[in-house]
Each structure stands twice: as structure tokens, then as C-alpha cells.
Amino acid sequence: MKFKLDGTVIRFIIVGVVNTLFGTAIMFVFYNVFHLSYWISSASNYFFGSILSYFLNKGYTFRYGKTDFKSIFRFTVNILVCYLLAYGIAKPVMRHLLSGYSQSIQENVSMMLGMVLFVGLNYLGQRYFAFKKDEKSNDPDSVL
């Protein structure tokens, strides 16, 4: 797996901004307005955001032409693994670092850290797993 800086990075960032605004709004409204739990609020972000993300990243970012069970399954596995890793790491780290603060502050900061961790893991997972292209094909987006 060799990382290449190419057009997918820029497109992923554009899609990510749209998706982040959408999902973050859901997560923080669910947590702070509806007082749902950390896990339900953050999972709702990725449940609803992932539906939007699948279609935008499949068609626009990675230009993956097929809609098949394999890509949907791999995308779903990627999202679940990235979510569990990112938020599973973020919560205990912030609980430790912010131990003198309220649970609400700890969990709001944990959700922000979880988002940052998720983005990096998710890009790698989508590029090299969910929407992996055939190695033999020519990639018109390649810059390096």
C-alpha cells in the first residue's frame, strides 16, 4: 500500500466538510438538546452521515462506478471499525486528561477528538479497502 497524493484527497476533504457539518449538527443536537447518551449521539452522527458519505465518496471522491454488495459491505465494515476505534480511544483519553471537568465537557471534547481520529482512519479505509480500485487500472488522479 503506497500512499499517493492525488485528487481523491481534495475531493475527500470537500465531501468531508459537507458530511462533517451534517453529522456534527446531528451529534451535538442529540447530545446537548435531546440529552441522548455519548454513544447514541456519536453513533447517530455516523449512521446518518455514513449514508450521505457512501454516495458522495463512491461517486465523487473515489469515482467508484459500481454499486454492489461488496462495496456496501466493505464501506459499512470500514465505518464501524473506524467509529469504534476513534470513539473508543477518544473517550478514555479525554476522561483522563479532563478528569477535573464535568462529564458533559469530557464527552463533548471526546466527541470532537473522536471526529478527528475518525477522519484519518476513514480516509485510509475508504481509499484502500471500501473503494479500492484494481491495481492494474490507470488512475487519472495520480499526482505523485
Short mmCIF file of N, CA and C in Angstrom, two decimals:
data_model
loop_
_atom_site.label_atom_id
_atom_site.label_comp_id
_atom_site.label_asym_id
_atom_site.label_seq_id
_atom_site.Cartn_x
_atom_site.Cartn_y
_atom_site.Cartn_z
N MET A 1 0.85 -1.17 0.00
CA MET A 1 0.00 0.00 0.00
C MET A 1 0.89 1.23 0.00
N LYS A 2 0.95 1.92 -1.12
CA LYS A 2 1.75 3.13 -1.25
C LYS A 2 0.79 4.32 -1.31
N PHE A 3 1.00 5.28 -0.40
CA PHE A 3 0.14 6.46 -0.38
C PHE A 3 0.53 7.41 -1.50
N LYS A 4 -0.47 7.87 -2.24
CA LYS A 4 -0.26 8.84 -3.30
C LYS A 4 -1.09 10.08 -3.00
N LEU A 5 -0.47 11.24 -3.13
CA LEU A 5 -1.21 12.49 -3.01
C LEU A 5 -1.87 12.74 -4.36
N ASP A 6 -3.19 12.75 -4.38
CA ASP A 6 -3.89 12.91 -5.64
C ASP A 6 -5.22 13.61 -5.43
N GLY A 7 -6.01 13.66 -6.49
CA GLY A 7 -7.29 14.35 -6.44
C GLY A 7 -8.27 13.78 -5.43
N THR A 8 -8.11 12.52 -5.07
CA THR A 8 -9.05 11.96 -4.09
C THR A 8 -8.93 12.65 -2.74
N VAL A 9 -7.73 13.11 -2.39
CA VAL A 9 -7.55 13.78 -1.10
C VAL A 9 -8.36 15.07 -1.06
N ILE A 10 -8.27 15.87 -2.11
CA ILE A 10 -9.01 17.14 -2.17
C ILE A 10 -10.51 16.87 -2.19
N ARG A 11 -10.95 15.93 -3.01
CA ARG A 11 -12.39 15.61 -3.06
C ARG A 11 -12.88 15.05 -1.73
N PHE A 12 -12.06 14.23 -1.06
CA PHE A 12 -12.43 13.69 0.23
C PHE A 12 -12.60 14.81 1.26
N ILE A 13 -11.75 15.81 1.19
CA ILE A 13 -11.85 16.96 2.10
C ILE A 13 -13.14 17.73 1.84
N ILE A 14 -13.46 17.97 0.58
CA ILE A 14 -14.70 18.70 0.24
C ILE A 14 -15.92 17.93 0.74
N VAL A 15 -15.98 16.64 0.43
CA VAL A 15 -17.08 15.81 0.90
C VAL A 15 -17.08 15.77 2.43
N GLY A 16 -15.90 15.70 3.01
CA GLY A 16 -15.78 15.65 4.46
C GLY A 16 -16.34 16.89 5.15
N VAL A 17 -16.11 18.04 4.56
CA VAL A 17 -16.63 19.28 5.15
C VAL A 17 -18.16 19.24 5.16
N VAL A 18 -18.75 18.87 4.03
CA VAL A 18 -20.22 18.77 3.94
C VAL A 18 -20.73 17.73 4.94
N ASN A 19 -20.10 16.58 4.92
CA ASN A 19 -20.54 15.48 5.78
C ASN A 19 -20.33 15.81 7.26
N THR A 20 -19.23 16.49 7.58
CA THR A 20 -18.94 16.86 8.97
C THR A 20 -19.96 17.85 9.50
N LEU A 21 -20.31 18.84 8.70
CA LEU A 21 -21.34 19.80 9.14
C LEU A 21 -22.66 19.09 9.41
N PHE A 22 -23.03 18.20 8.50
CA PHE A 22 -24.27 17.44 8.63
C PHE A 22 -24.25 16.55 9.89
N GLY A 23 -23.22 15.72 10.00
CA GLY A 23 -23.15 14.76 11.10
C GLY A 23 -22.90 15.40 12.45
N THR A 24 -22.06 16.45 12.48
CA THR A 24 -21.76 17.12 13.74
C THR A 24 -23.01 17.79 14.29
N ALA A 25 -23.78 18.39 13.43
CA ALA A 25 -25.03 19.01 13.88
C ALA A 25 -25.93 17.96 14.53
N ILE A 26 -26.06 16.82 13.89
CA ILE A 26 -26.87 15.75 14.45
C ILE A 26 -26.33 15.32 15.81
N MET A 27 -25.03 15.08 15.89
CA MET A 27 -24.42 14.57 17.12
C MET A 27 -24.59 15.53 18.29
N PHE A 28 -24.26 16.79 18.10
CA PHE A 28 -24.34 17.73 19.21
C PHE A 28 -25.77 18.12 19.57
N VAL A 29 -26.67 18.14 18.61
CA VAL A 29 -28.09 18.37 18.94
C VAL A 29 -28.63 17.18 19.73
N PHE A 30 -28.33 15.97 19.30
CA PHE A 30 -28.79 14.79 20.03
C PHE A 30 -28.24 14.78 21.45
N TYR A 31 -26.96 15.15 21.62
CA TYR A 31 -26.35 15.10 22.95
C TYR A 31 -26.80 16.27 23.84
N ASN A 32 -26.73 17.49 23.31
CA ASN A 32 -26.96 18.68 24.14
C ASN A 32 -28.41 19.15 24.19
N VAL A 33 -29.20 18.86 23.18
CA VAL A 33 -30.60 19.29 23.17
C VAL A 33 -31.53 18.16 23.62
N PHE A 34 -31.34 16.97 23.04
CA PHE A 34 -32.20 15.83 23.38
C PHE A 34 -31.65 15.01 24.54
N HIS A 35 -30.43 15.33 24.98
CA HIS A 35 -29.79 14.67 26.13
C HIS A 35 -29.68 13.15 25.96
N LEU A 36 -29.39 12.75 24.72
CA LEU A 36 -29.12 11.34 24.48
C LEU A 36 -27.69 11.04 24.92
N SER A 37 -27.34 9.80 25.09
CA SER A 37 -26.02 9.43 25.60
C SER A 37 -24.91 9.73 24.59
N TYR A 38 -23.68 9.69 25.10
CA TYR A 38 -22.48 9.86 24.28
C TYR A 38 -22.49 8.89 23.11
N TRP A 39 -22.75 7.62 23.39
CA TRP A 39 -22.68 6.60 22.36
C TRP A 39 -23.82 6.73 21.35
N ILE A 40 -25.02 7.02 21.79
CA ILE A 40 -26.15 7.17 20.86
C ILE A 40 -25.95 8.42 20.00
N SER A 41 -25.51 9.50 20.61
CA SER A 41 -25.30 10.75 19.87
C SER A 41 -24.20 10.61 18.83
N SER A 42 -23.06 10.06 19.24
CA SER A 42 -21.96 9.93 18.29
C SER A 42 -22.28 8.87 17.23
N ALA A 43 -22.95 7.80 17.60
CA ALA A 43 -23.33 6.78 16.62
C ALA A 43 -24.34 7.33 15.61
N SER A 44 -25.24 8.19 16.06
CA SER A 44 -26.22 8.80 15.15
C SER A 44 -25.52 9.65 14.10
N ASN A 45 -24.48 10.35 14.50
CA ASN A 45 -23.67 11.12 13.56
C ASN A 45 -23.20 10.22 12.44
N TYR A 46 -22.64 9.08 12.79
CA TYR A 46 -22.05 8.20 11.78
C TYR A 46 -23.08 7.35 11.06
N PHE A 47 -24.19 7.09 11.68
CA PHE A 47 -25.25 6.35 10.97
C PHE A 47 -25.80 7.21 9.84
N PHE A 48 -26.25 8.41 10.18
CA PHE A 48 -26.84 9.29 9.17
C PHE A 48 -25.78 9.85 8.22
N GLY A 49 -24.64 10.22 8.79
CA GLY A 49 -23.55 10.75 7.97
C GLY A 49 -22.99 9.72 7.01
N SER A 50 -22.98 8.46 7.40
CA SER A 50 -22.43 7.42 6.55
C SER A 50 -23.28 7.17 5.31
N ILE A 51 -24.56 7.33 5.44
CA ILE A 51 -25.44 7.18 4.28
C ILE A 51 -25.08 8.25 3.24
N LEU A 52 -24.97 9.48 3.70
CA LEU A 52 -24.58 10.58 2.81
C LEU A 52 -23.16 10.34 2.28
N SER A 53 -22.25 9.96 3.15
CA SER A 53 -20.86 9.74 2.79
C SER A 53 -20.69 8.65 1.74
N TYR A 54 -21.42 7.57 1.87
CA TYR A 54 -21.29 6.47 0.92
C TYR A 54 -21.52 6.97 -0.51
N PHE A 55 -22.62 7.65 -0.71
CA PHE A 55 -22.97 8.09 -2.06
C PHE A 55 -22.03 9.18 -2.57
N LEU A 56 -21.67 10.13 -1.72
CA LEU A 56 -20.77 11.19 -2.17
C LEU A 56 -19.36 10.66 -2.44
N ASN A 57 -18.84 9.84 -1.56
CA ASN A 57 -17.48 9.33 -1.76
C ASN A 57 -17.40 8.30 -2.87
N LYS A 58 -18.41 7.46 -2.98
CA LYS A 58 -18.42 6.46 -4.05
C LYS A 58 -18.43 7.14 -5.41
N GLY A 59 -19.32 8.09 -5.59
CA GLY A 59 -19.49 8.71 -6.89
C GLY A 59 -18.54 9.85 -7.19
N TYR A 60 -18.28 10.70 -6.20
CA TYR A 60 -17.49 11.90 -6.44
C TYR A 60 -16.02 11.73 -6.05
N THR A 61 -15.76 11.29 -4.84
CA THR A 61 -14.38 11.24 -4.35
C THR A 61 -13.55 10.18 -5.05
N PHE A 62 -14.02 8.95 -4.98
CA PHE A 62 -13.22 7.83 -5.49
C PHE A 62 -13.67 7.36 -6.87
N ARG A 63 -14.77 7.93 -7.37
CA ARG A 63 -15.27 7.61 -8.71
C ARG A 63 -15.35 6.10 -8.94
N TYR A 64 -15.91 5.47 -7.93
CA TYR A 64 -16.08 4.02 -7.96
C TYR A 64 -17.40 3.75 -8.66
N GLY A 65 -17.35 3.23 -9.87
CA GLY A 65 -18.51 3.13 -10.73
C GLY A 65 -19.54 2.09 -10.36
N LYS A 66 -19.15 1.11 -9.59
CA LYS A 66 -20.07 0.01 -9.30
C LYS A 66 -20.86 0.28 -8.02
N THR A 67 -22.11 -0.15 -8.02
CA THR A 67 -22.88 -0.22 -6.78
C THR A 67 -23.14 -1.70 -6.58
N ASP A 68 -22.42 -2.26 -5.65
CA ASP A 68 -22.52 -3.69 -5.43
C ASP A 68 -22.50 -3.98 -3.93
N PHE A 69 -22.91 -5.18 -3.62
CA PHE A 69 -22.95 -5.58 -2.21
C PHE A 69 -21.55 -5.51 -1.59
N LYS A 70 -20.54 -5.86 -2.36
CA LYS A 70 -19.16 -5.88 -1.85
C LYS A 70 -18.75 -4.48 -1.36
N SER A 71 -18.99 -3.45 -2.16
CA SER A 71 -18.59 -2.10 -1.75
C SER A 71 -19.42 -1.61 -0.57
N ILE A 72 -20.70 -1.94 -0.55
CA ILE A 72 -21.55 -1.53 0.58
C ILE A 72 -21.09 -2.24 1.85
N PHE A 73 -20.80 -3.52 1.76
CA PHE A 73 -20.34 -4.29 2.92
C PHE A 73 -19.00 -3.74 3.42
N ARG A 74 -18.05 -3.52 2.51
CA ARG A 74 -16.74 -3.03 2.91
C ARG A 74 -16.82 -1.62 3.48
N PHE A 75 -17.67 -0.78 2.90
CA PHE A 75 -17.87 0.57 3.43
C PHE A 75 -18.42 0.50 4.85
N THR A 76 -19.41 -0.35 5.06
CA THR A 76 -20.02 -0.50 6.38
C THR A 76 -19.02 -1.01 7.41
N VAL A 77 -18.24 -2.01 7.05
CA VAL A 77 -17.22 -2.54 7.96
C VAL A 77 -16.20 -1.44 8.28
N ASN A 78 -15.78 -0.70 7.27
CA ASN A 78 -14.83 0.39 7.49
C ASN A 78 -15.39 1.41 8.47
N ILE A 79 -16.61 1.84 8.26
CA ILE A 79 -17.22 2.85 9.14
C ILE A 79 -17.29 2.32 10.57
N LEU A 80 -17.74 1.09 10.74
CA LEU A 80 -17.85 0.52 12.09
C LEU A 80 -16.50 0.43 12.79
N VAL A 81 -15.50 -0.06 12.09
CA VAL A 81 -14.17 -0.19 12.69
C VAL A 81 -13.60 1.18 13.04
N CYS A 82 -13.70 2.12 12.10
CA CYS A 82 -13.18 3.47 12.35
C CYS A 82 -13.91 4.13 13.52
N TYR A 83 -15.22 3.99 13.55
CA TYR A 83 -16.01 4.58 14.64
C TYR A 83 -15.62 3.99 15.99
N LEU A 84 -15.59 2.68 16.08
CA LEU A 84 -15.27 2.04 17.36
C LEU A 84 -13.85 2.39 17.81
N LEU A 85 -12.91 2.40 16.90
CA LEU A 85 -11.54 2.78 17.26
C LEU A 85 -11.46 4.25 17.70
N ALA A 86 -11.97 5.14 16.87
CA ALA A 86 -11.84 6.57 17.14
C ALA A 86 -12.53 6.97 18.44
N TYR A 87 -13.77 6.57 18.60
CA TYR A 87 -14.51 6.99 19.79
C TYR A 87 -14.15 6.15 21.01
N GLY A 88 -13.75 4.92 20.78
CA GLY A 88 -13.29 4.08 21.88
C GLY A 88 -11.97 4.57 22.46
N ILE A 89 -11.14 5.19 21.64
CA ILE A 89 -9.88 5.78 22.10
C ILE A 89 -10.15 7.15 22.72
N ALA A 90 -10.97 7.95 22.06
CA ALA A 90 -11.18 9.34 22.48
C ALA A 90 -11.78 9.45 23.88
N LYS A 91 -12.76 8.63 24.19
CA LYS A 91 -13.45 8.80 25.48
C LYS A 91 -12.54 8.56 26.68
N PRO A 92 -11.81 7.44 26.76
CA PRO A 92 -10.94 7.27 27.93
C PRO A 92 -9.78 8.27 27.98
N VAL A 93 -9.28 8.69 26.82
CA VAL A 93 -8.20 9.67 26.81
C VAL A 93 -8.69 11.00 27.40
N MET A 94 -9.85 11.45 26.94
CA MET A 94 -10.38 12.72 27.44
C MET A 94 -10.87 12.61 28.89
N ARG A 95 -11.38 11.45 29.26
CA ARG A 95 -11.78 11.24 30.66
C ARG A 95 -10.55 11.42 31.56
N HIS A 96 -9.42 10.89 31.12
CA HIS A 96 -8.18 11.01 31.89
C HIS A 96 -7.64 12.45 31.87
N LEU A 97 -7.52 13.04 30.67
CA LEU A 97 -6.95 14.37 30.55
C LEU A 97 -7.82 15.46 31.16
N LEU A 98 -9.13 15.26 31.14
CA LEU A 98 -10.07 16.27 31.65
C LEU A 98 -10.78 15.80 32.91
N SER A 99 -10.07 15.03 33.72
CA SER A 99 -10.70 14.42 34.90
C SER A 99 -11.27 15.43 35.88
N GLY A 100 -10.79 16.66 35.88
CA GLY A 100 -11.30 17.68 36.77
C GLY A 100 -12.53 18.42 36.25
N TYR A 101 -12.97 18.05 35.06
CA TYR A 101 -14.11 18.73 34.43
C TYR A 101 -15.35 17.84 34.48
N SER A 102 -16.48 18.44 34.18
CA SER A 102 -17.75 17.71 34.21
C SER A 102 -17.79 16.64 33.11
N GLN A 103 -18.67 15.68 33.30
CA GLN A 103 -18.85 14.63 32.30
C GLN A 103 -19.27 15.22 30.96
N SER A 104 -20.10 16.25 30.99
CA SER A 104 -20.56 16.89 29.77
C SER A 104 -19.39 17.48 28.98
N ILE A 105 -18.49 18.15 29.65
CA ILE A 105 -17.31 18.72 28.96
C ILE A 105 -16.42 17.60 28.45
N GLN A 106 -16.16 16.60 29.28
CA GLN A 106 -15.34 15.47 28.87
C GLN A 106 -15.90 14.82 27.60
N GLU A 107 -17.20 14.60 27.58
CA GLU A 107 -17.80 13.89 26.45
C GLU A 107 -17.92 14.77 25.21
N ASN A 108 -18.16 16.06 25.37
CA ASN A 108 -18.17 16.95 24.20
C ASN A 108 -16.79 17.02 23.57
N VAL A 109 -15.74 17.14 24.38
CA VAL A 109 -14.37 17.17 23.85
C VAL A 109 -14.01 15.80 23.27
N SER A 110 -14.46 14.73 23.92
CA SER A 110 -14.21 13.38 23.40
C SER A 110 -14.83 13.21 22.02
N MET A 111 -16.03 13.73 21.83
CA MET A 111 -16.67 13.62 20.52
C MET A 111 -15.89 14.39 19.46
N MET A 112 -15.33 15.54 19.83
CA MET A 112 -14.53 16.29 18.86
C MET A 112 -13.25 15.52 18.52
N LEU A 113 -12.56 14.99 19.53
CA LEU A 113 -11.36 14.20 19.27
C LEU A 113 -11.70 12.96 18.45
N GLY A 114 -12.82 12.31 18.79
CA GLY A 114 -13.26 11.14 18.03
C GLY A 114 -13.46 11.46 16.56
N MET A 115 -14.00 12.65 16.28
CA MET A 115 -14.20 13.06 14.89
C MET A 115 -12.88 13.19 14.16
N VAL A 116 -11.89 13.77 14.80
CA VAL A 116 -10.57 13.95 14.18
C VAL A 116 -9.94 12.60 13.88
N LEU A 117 -9.95 11.72 14.87
CA LEU A 117 -9.38 10.38 14.67
C LEU A 117 -10.13 9.63 13.56
N PHE A 118 -11.45 9.76 13.57
CA PHE A 118 -12.27 9.07 12.58
C PHE A 118 -11.93 9.48 11.16
N VAL A 119 -11.72 10.78 10.94
CA VAL A 119 -11.46 11.28 9.58
C VAL A 119 -10.23 10.62 8.97
N GLY A 120 -9.14 10.59 9.70
CA GLY A 120 -7.92 9.98 9.17
C GLY A 120 -8.08 8.49 8.91
N LEU A 121 -8.64 7.79 9.88
CA LEU A 121 -8.86 6.35 9.72
C LEU A 121 -9.82 6.07 8.56
N ASN A 122 -10.87 6.87 8.47
CA ASN A 122 -11.90 6.66 7.45
C ASN A 122 -11.35 6.88 6.04
N TYR A 123 -10.55 7.92 5.84
CA TYR A 123 -9.98 8.15 4.52
C TYR A 123 -9.16 6.93 4.08
N LEU A 124 -8.28 6.48 4.94
CA LEU A 124 -7.44 5.33 4.61
C LEU A 124 -8.29 4.09 4.33
N GLY A 125 -9.30 3.87 5.16
CA GLY A 125 -10.17 2.70 4.98
C GLY A 125 -10.99 2.75 3.70
N GLN A 126 -11.51 3.94 3.38
CA GLN A 126 -12.30 4.04 2.14
C GLN A 126 -11.40 3.91 0.91
N ARG A 127 -10.26 4.55 0.96
CA ARG A 127 -9.38 4.51 -0.20
C ARG A 127 -8.79 3.13 -0.45
N TYR A 128 -8.30 2.49 0.60
CA TYR A 128 -7.56 1.25 0.42
C TYR A 128 -8.37 -0.01 0.73
N PHE A 129 -9.62 0.15 1.15
CA PHE A 129 -10.44 -1.02 1.46
C PHE A 129 -11.81 -0.93 0.81
N ALA A 130 -12.61 0.04 1.19
CA ALA A 130 -14.01 0.10 0.72
C ALA A 130 -14.12 0.33 -0.79
N PHE A 131 -13.37 1.29 -1.31
CA PHE A 131 -13.45 1.63 -2.73
C PHE A 131 -12.12 1.38 -3.44
N LYS A 132 -11.44 0.35 -3.02
CA LYS A 132 -10.14 0.01 -3.60
C LYS A 132 -10.31 -0.32 -5.08
N LYS A 133 -9.49 0.33 -5.89
CA LYS A 133 -9.54 0.09 -7.33
C LYS A 133 -8.55 -0.99 -7.70
N ASP A 134 -8.80 -1.61 -8.82
CA ASP A 134 -7.90 -2.62 -9.35
C ASP A 134 -6.52 -2.00 -9.58
N GLU A 135 -5.50 -2.64 -9.05
CA GLU A 135 -4.13 -2.14 -9.16
C GLU A 135 -3.69 -1.96 -10.60
N LYS A 136 -4.25 -2.70 -11.52
CA LYS A 136 -3.84 -2.65 -12.93
C LYS A 136 -4.42 -1.45 -13.67
N SER A 137 -5.47 -0.85 -13.11
CA SER A 137 -6.10 0.27 -13.81
C SER A 137 -5.25 1.53 -13.71
N ASN A 138 -5.35 2.37 -14.70
CA ASN A 138 -4.66 3.65 -14.66
C ASN A 138 -5.49 4.61 -13.85
N ASP A 139 -4.85 5.29 -12.92
CA ASP A 139 -5.55 6.24 -12.06
C ASP A 139 -5.30 7.65 -12.57
N PRO A 140 -6.31 8.29 -13.18
CA PRO A 140 -6.12 9.62 -13.74
C PRO A 140 -5.90 10.68 -12.67
N ASP A 141 -6.16 10.35 -11.39
CA ASP A 141 -6.00 11.33 -10.32
C ASP A 141 -4.59 11.37 -9.77
N SER A 142 -3.74 10.47 -10.19
CA SER A 142 -2.41 10.35 -9.59
C SER A 142 -1.58 11.61 -9.85
N VAL A 143 -1.00 12.14 -8.79
CA VAL A 143 -0.12 13.29 -8.88
C VAL A 143 1.31 12.87 -8.55
N LEU A 144 1.47 12.03 -7.53
CA LEU A 144 2.80 11.56 -7.13
C LEU A 144 2.92 10.07 -7.35
#
